[in-house]
Structure formats: structure tokens, C-alpha cells
XYZ file of C-alpha atoms in Angstrom:
338
model
C -3.250 -48.319 22.942
C 0.440 -47.720 23.489
C 1.469 -44.124 22.873
C 4.030 -43.673 20.137
C 4.595 -42.210 16.714
C 1.662 -44.108 15.141
C -1.275 -41.817 14.502
C -4.444 -43.017 16.302
C -7.304 -44.082 14.037
C -11.078 -44.085 14.358
C -10.813 -47.843 15.027
C -8.632 -47.086 18.067
C -11.224 -44.592 19.308
C -14.012 -47.151 18.799
C -12.122 -49.792 20.785
C -11.335 -47.385 23.610
C -14.951 -46.213 23.826
C -16.450 -49.678 23.368
C -18.512 -48.650 20.329
C -18.525 -49.266 16.586
C -16.521 -47.201 14.078
C -19.848 -46.077 12.627
C -20.748 -44.568 15.992
C -17.398 -42.780 16.134
C -18.012 -41.305 12.687
C -21.465 -40.097 13.710
C -20.240 -38.465 16.903
C -17.127 -36.809 15.495
C -19.070 -35.728 12.414
C -21.692 -34.158 14.734
C -24.455 -36.329 13.253
C -25.101 -38.480 16.339
C -28.270 -36.870 17.692
C -31.173 -39.311 17.515
C -28.785 -42.145 16.613
C -26.645 -42.657 19.703
C -27.138 -41.575 23.292
C -25.616 -38.478 24.863
C -23.647 -40.746 27.213
C -22.166 -42.711 24.294
C -21.326 -39.518 22.432
C -19.464 -38.144 25.430
C -17.590 -41.429 25.822
C -16.459 -41.238 22.194
C -15.339 -37.615 22.557
C -13.427 -38.444 25.722
C -11.681 -41.393 24.058
C -10.729 -39.201 21.093
C -9.282 -36.557 23.420
C -7.342 -39.121 25.453
C -5.858 -40.702 22.341
C -5.103 -37.380 20.652
C -7.203 -38.435 17.673
C -7.629 -35.986 14.802
C -9.780 -36.897 11.803
C -8.016 -37.173 8.452
C -9.780 -34.323 6.689
C -8.132 -35.001 3.342
C -9.344 -38.611 3.324
C -12.780 -37.531 4.502
C -13.057 -34.928 1.762
C -12.027 -37.432 -0.885
C -14.691 -39.872 0.340
C -17.251 -37.108 0.121
C -16.041 -36.159 -3.346
C -14.786 -32.720 -2.220
C -11.239 -31.517 -1.574
C -12.204 -27.903 -0.803
C -9.592 -26.838 -3.318
C -10.045 -24.294 -6.104
C -7.814 -23.780 -9.141
C -7.086 -20.188 -10.203
C -5.954 -20.162 -13.845
C -4.283 -16.936 -14.974
C -1.907 -15.778 -17.715
C 1.797 -16.109 -16.971
C 2.692 -14.085 -13.879
C 4.427 -11.217 -15.661
C 2.863 -8.482 -13.514
C 1.791 -8.190 -9.908
C -1.849 -7.790 -10.992
C -2.586 -11.515 -10.956
C -0.702 -11.912 -7.693
C -3.258 -9.465 -6.298
C -6.104 -11.485 -7.782
C -4.710 -14.582 -6.070
C -4.332 -12.765 -2.737
C -7.962 -11.659 -2.777
C -9.287 -15.061 -3.848
C -7.187 -16.917 -1.270
C -8.332 -14.608 1.530
C -12.017 -15.321 0.873
C -11.313 -19.019 0.274
C -9.511 -19.387 3.603
C -12.427 -17.801 5.434
C -14.653 -20.555 4.016
C -12.262 -23.472 4.553
C -10.995 -23.652 0.956
C -7.491 -23.554 -0.474
C -6.504 -21.968 -3.797
C -3.929 -23.399 -6.202
C -2.505 -20.803 -8.609
C -1.836 -22.103 -12.114
C -0.272 -19.782 -14.701
C -1.062 -20.743 -18.275
C 2.227 -21.129 -20.207
C 3.058 -18.180 -22.476
C 0.119 -16.276 -21.046
C -2.436 -17.862 -23.355
C -2.880 -21.211 -25.068
C -3.015 -24.853 -23.978
C -1.566 -25.956 -20.670
C -0.487 -29.306 -19.289
C -2.804 -30.896 -16.745
C -1.301 -29.933 -13.348
C -3.145 -32.828 -11.715
C -3.536 -36.480 -12.639
C -7.251 -35.739 -12.772
C -8.378 -32.176 -12.298
C -11.964 -33.239 -11.738
C -10.956 -35.607 -8.935
C -8.698 -33.050 -7.271
C -10.743 -29.853 -7.481
C -14.079 -28.458 -6.427
C -14.075 -25.593 -8.912
C -12.091 -23.271 -11.161
C -11.683 -19.499 -11.458
C -10.098 -18.517 -14.767
C -9.046 -15.345 -16.537
C -10.340 -15.043 -20.092
C -6.721 -14.635 -21.253
C -6.022 -18.158 -20.002
C -9.295 -19.712 -21.171
C -7.649 -22.030 -23.700
C -5.918 -23.801 -20.816
C -9.261 -24.958 -19.439
C -9.907 -27.763 -21.912
C -6.443 -29.240 -21.314
C -7.044 -29.498 -17.567
C -10.758 -30.293 -18.016
C -11.498 -27.210 -15.976
C -14.438 -26.423 -18.245
C -16.155 -29.548 -16.869
C -16.014 -28.254 -13.285
C -17.965 -25.432 -11.601
C -16.359 -22.457 -13.309
C -16.236 -18.694 -12.815
C -14.671 -16.582 -15.555
C -12.837 -13.322 -14.891
C -12.531 -10.575 -17.497
C -14.835 -12.472 -19.811
C -17.722 -11.726 -22.163
C -20.821 -12.335 -20.022
C -22.809 -13.179 -23.160
C -20.489 -15.937 -24.359
C -18.734 -17.131 -21.204
C -17.804 -20.756 -20.614
C -18.518 -20.304 -16.932
C -21.542 -20.554 -14.690
C -20.791 -16.936 -13.718
C -18.582 -14.071 -14.851
C -16.917 -11.363 -12.795
C -15.667 -8.254 -14.563
C -13.982 -4.992 -13.814
C -15.741 -2.050 -15.457
C -13.110 -1.756 -18.173
C -15.525 0.085 -20.457
C -15.902 2.874 -17.921
C -12.130 2.931 -17.372
C -11.482 3.547 -21.063
C -14.283 6.133 -21.079
C -12.577 7.988 -18.216
C -9.250 7.959 -20.077
C -10.809 9.241 -23.313
C -12.805 11.970 -21.558
C -9.701 13.099 -19.657
C -7.607 13.408 -22.816
C -10.391 15.010 -24.844
C -10.964 17.470 -22.016
C -7.288 18.461 -22.166
C -7.774 19.286 -25.845
C -6.250 16.245 -27.558
C -7.664 15.370 -30.967
C -5.021 13.079 -32.547
C -4.707 9.735 -30.787
C -2.567 6.629 -31.087
C -3.883 3.448 -29.460
C -1.116 1.054 -28.423
C -3.188 -2.128 -28.274
C -2.178 -5.399 -26.652
C -1.640 -8.025 -29.335
C -3.617 -10.643 -27.388
C -6.851 -12.259 -28.664
C -8.959 -11.565 -25.593
C -12.382 -10.076 -24.894
C -11.009 -7.537 -22.431
C -8.732 -5.975 -25.050
C -11.484 -5.979 -27.673
C -13.648 -4.010 -25.231
C -10.880 -1.455 -24.740
C -10.412 -0.937 -28.471
C -14.139 -0.682 -29.225
C -14.901 1.776 -26.435
C -11.901 3.985 -27.189
C -12.748 4.156 -30.899
C -16.393 4.961 -30.168
C -15.562 7.643 -27.624
C -13.055 9.384 -29.890
C -15.307 9.164 -32.946
C -18.118 10.897 -31.053
C -16.103 14.131 -30.984
C -15.774 16.064 -34.288
C -12.301 16.728 -35.614
C -10.643 13.744 -33.959
C -8.577 10.892 -35.405
C -7.230 7.653 -33.988
C -4.661 5.174 -35.250
C -4.019 1.751 -33.762
C -0.778 -0.180 -33.519
C -0.445 -3.555 -31.819
C 2.305 -4.876 -29.595
C 2.935 -7.915 -27.415
C 2.623 -7.133 -23.719
C 6.306 -6.448 -23.134
C 8.374 -3.304 -22.790
C 10.581 -4.162 -25.771
C 7.575 -5.010 -27.938
C 5.857 -1.760 -27.008
C 9.041 0.224 -27.644
C 9.420 -1.146 -31.174
C 5.745 -0.746 -32.097
C 5.518 2.804 -30.734
C 8.753 3.927 -32.348
C 7.533 2.701 -35.745
C 4.089 4.276 -35.318
C 5.373 7.678 -34.194
C 7.878 7.805 -37.049
C 5.093 7.561 -39.650
C 4.649 10.586 -41.958
C 1.847 13.028 -41.303
C 0.651 14.867 -38.192
C 1.965 13.198 -35.079
C -0.504 11.991 -32.428
C -0.540 14.131 -29.306
C -1.936 11.414 -27.018
C -0.923 7.775 -26.726
C -3.446 5.441 -25.047
C -1.894 2.156 -23.900
C -3.812 -1.009 -23.035
C -1.723 -1.546 -19.913
C 1.079 0.009 -17.870
C 3.813 -2.231 -19.244
C 2.998 -1.061 -22.778
C 3.131 2.524 -21.505
C 6.667 1.946 -20.163
C 7.790 0.848 -23.620
C 6.058 3.875 -25.128
C 8.034 6.173 -22.812
C 11.288 4.688 -24.085
C 10.192 5.078 -27.698
C 9.235 8.724 -27.189
C 12.602 9.516 -25.635
C 14.480 7.778 -28.475
C 12.618 10.033 -30.893
C 13.466 13.139 -28.859
C 9.911 13.598 -27.591
C 9.084 14.675 -24.058
C 6.254 13.232 -21.959
C 3.860 15.036 -21.554
C 5.108 18.211 -23.303
C 5.175 16.645 -26.777
C 2.958 13.609 -26.205
C 0.673 12.521 -23.388
C 0.680 8.852 -22.370
C -1.887 6.818 -20.404
C -1.881 3.253 -19.109
C -4.342 0.861 -17.527
C -3.831 -1.257 -14.332
C -2.005 1.104 -11.928
C 0.838 -1.323 -11.273
C 3.794 -0.330 -9.092
C 5.500 0.444 -12.400
C 3.176 3.427 -12.901
C 4.836 5.455 -10.151
C 8.346 4.227 -11.024
C 8.134 5.962 -14.395
C 9.187 9.590 -14.773
C 6.894 11.438 -15.069
C 4.511 9.207 -13.119
C 1.870 7.576 -15.295
C -1.762 8.587 -15.626
C -3.583 5.260 -15.562
C -6.748 3.434 -14.544
C -6.594 1.784 -11.138
C -7.926 -1.778 -11.123
C -8.480 -3.328 -7.687
C -6.892 -6.743 -8.278
C -7.514 -8.059 -4.760
C -11.200 -7.087 -4.854
C -11.368 -8.768 -8.270
C -10.049 -11.997 -6.749
C -12.388 -11.700 -3.768
C -15.424 -11.258 -5.997
C -14.315 -14.187 -8.163
C -14.072 -16.470 -5.132
C -17.388 -15.264 -3.704
C -18.990 -15.996 -7.078
C -17.585 -19.533 -7.153
C -18.793 -20.185 -3.595
C -22.238 -19.042 -4.687
C -22.161 -21.383 -7.696
C -21.102 -24.293 -5.470
C -23.968 -23.464 -3.068
C -26.543 -23.105 -5.848
C -26.917 -19.371 -5.219
C -26.880 -16.469 -7.682
C -23.566 -14.558 -7.520
C -23.483 -10.825 -6.900
C -24.228 -8.872 -10.076
C -22.518 -5.737 -11.381
C -19.037 -4.871 -12.591
C -16.339 -3.721 -10.173
C -15.796 0.071 -10.382
C -12.442 1.399 -11.606
C -10.793 4.789 -11.150
C -8.685 7.052 -13.334
C -5.584 8.246 -11.474
C -4.247 11.423 -13.068
C -0.493 11.936 -12.741
C 2.239 13.740 -14.632
C 2.157 11.923 -17.978
C -0.823 13.849 -19.361
C -1.163 17.544 -20.196
C -2.786 19.741 -22.846
C -1.237 19.303 -26.307
C 1.554 21.653 -27.278
C 0.349 24.578 -29.440
C 3.108 23.734 -31.923
């Protein structure tokens, strides 16, 4: 064969080695033993080396019905948390010869356009956040091997679920604030219909109610700084005893709460303590720095990918929620005696 820009094919290798294309496939696929002789196998390998032949892995995977590609469906990328989830998932995927395509669901939740002509033809499996679950039916991701993140393990669409221990995170926040002496709480809840936020509300309410002499009010806000600012300002301006502790469903809501407190002439933490949940970079950009729950986003992504690999292999994924950690900073203090 004349050398040039044309990529050599398995037919070229077969001609050079004096064997059939089937024999080339067996040898280069390492399935030749017992089917062709060692001498023939070496002749095929030598011809492939001389020609510079490289198998077309994409075409081979399509013939086998596998592309070794996984779709990661997340809410819109409004924080670095889901970038961390992607980083962890992609790291494990690469170690096992898989690629990960990141697909943010428009508007964070709700239906999404099919990013592929046929998701089932293009993908081996899907990892999806519960906040983006409605996107799955549009891309037919619910008909593929599926692992759900941040999802109710009792009612999950997926073959497996991977969760952070959000319940324990909220418990740590509540115990910290109660231990400081707080008894009047405001819960700034994310206005998102998702299991993970329901868990936060239920656990916080239960933990506060277990202590005599406590009270808790809830106000909802979209996950945005402006939305949190408006909701917090309205809630703190209500008549009656003012809450001394404000528990926010995530760090972005806490940033809006800071702005609301300052507009009302309140100091954090002297007049009101504030907590978040995520431990984004934003948490240490605030002044004072934010007391929040650290969620290991990269480990979350790693565990999600490991779980999907187990599902694809017919194995049982690792059980148990991922531990979380309360990070105490300057935004919490005992309530003012006044």
C-alpha cells in the first residue's frame, strides 16, 4: 500500500498479512487464541505496525452497541458545586475508559431538549441530579442504566441512588445553633420542588421542635441572591420577636440574607446568626465568613460514576451516604441578650 494521507484499514492489514479480515479482527481484538496460529497472529501484528494501522474505536463501539459515554444531567450550572460533581465523575470515568458529557437542564429543573438524535443509541448510561430529573424523559435517559444523585432512595427512577448525608448536615447546623443558645429560627428554604430540599426542611423542623421553648418560621426563595434578599427582608420585617438565627438551604441564599440583614441595620452575627449549606467559594468571600456544611462535590461525582459502573457490570453499588461536615466560621455566635 502506498503511504499517504489515507488511513489504513483492516482490509489493508489483511492483504499485507495474507489473511482474511476476520482473522485481523480476531488478532487485534485479542481473541485469536485457538482460532489462528501464533505465527499468523504475529504476521498480522507486524503488518498492522508496518502500516501504522489503528482500529477505529468509535466504529467498533457502535457495532458492539456501546460508546463508553455517560451523560451527567444536572441543574443549570449556577454554582461550582456541579462542576465539582463533573470533575469527580469524569476522573473515575477516564480511569475506566469512559467519557462524560455534561448536560445542564434548562432553568435548573424541568424538561430539556434531547441533546442527541437518539440518547439511547449514543449513551451507555446516565447520572442525574434529582433537581434535573424532569429532563430525563425528554432525553429518554430514564430508559438507560441510570444512577440518581440527591434522590429519594425509596422512590428513585434509577437502578441506584447516591446521596450526601444531608440529614446529618442539617442536624449539625441545628445542634450548633441550639448549643449557642438560639431559640427563634427562620428557615430560608429553596423554592425548588426537590427531595433534597424537603429533607432539609423536615429535619430542621424536627430538630428544633425537639427542644422546648423554640420556634421556627419558614420563608421560601428562588436560589438567587436577589430572590433571597427580597424574601429575607420581608420575613425579618414581620411584627413580633425577631429570629436570632437564619438557616439557609444553600450558600447563595445566605449571601442574599446577608444583604437583607444589612439593609435592615442588622449585624451578622451580633444581631442575627446565619448558616449556609454547600461550602462554596462564596462562603469565604462573605464578611464575616459563613458557617456552612461542607459537601464534597468531587467525591459525590466519583461515587456516582462508580455506582453507574457497578450497574453496567451487574454489581451492587457501594451502600451508605457520603459524610458531610459543619464548618464553623464567623457568621454564628450566641444570640444578643437584648
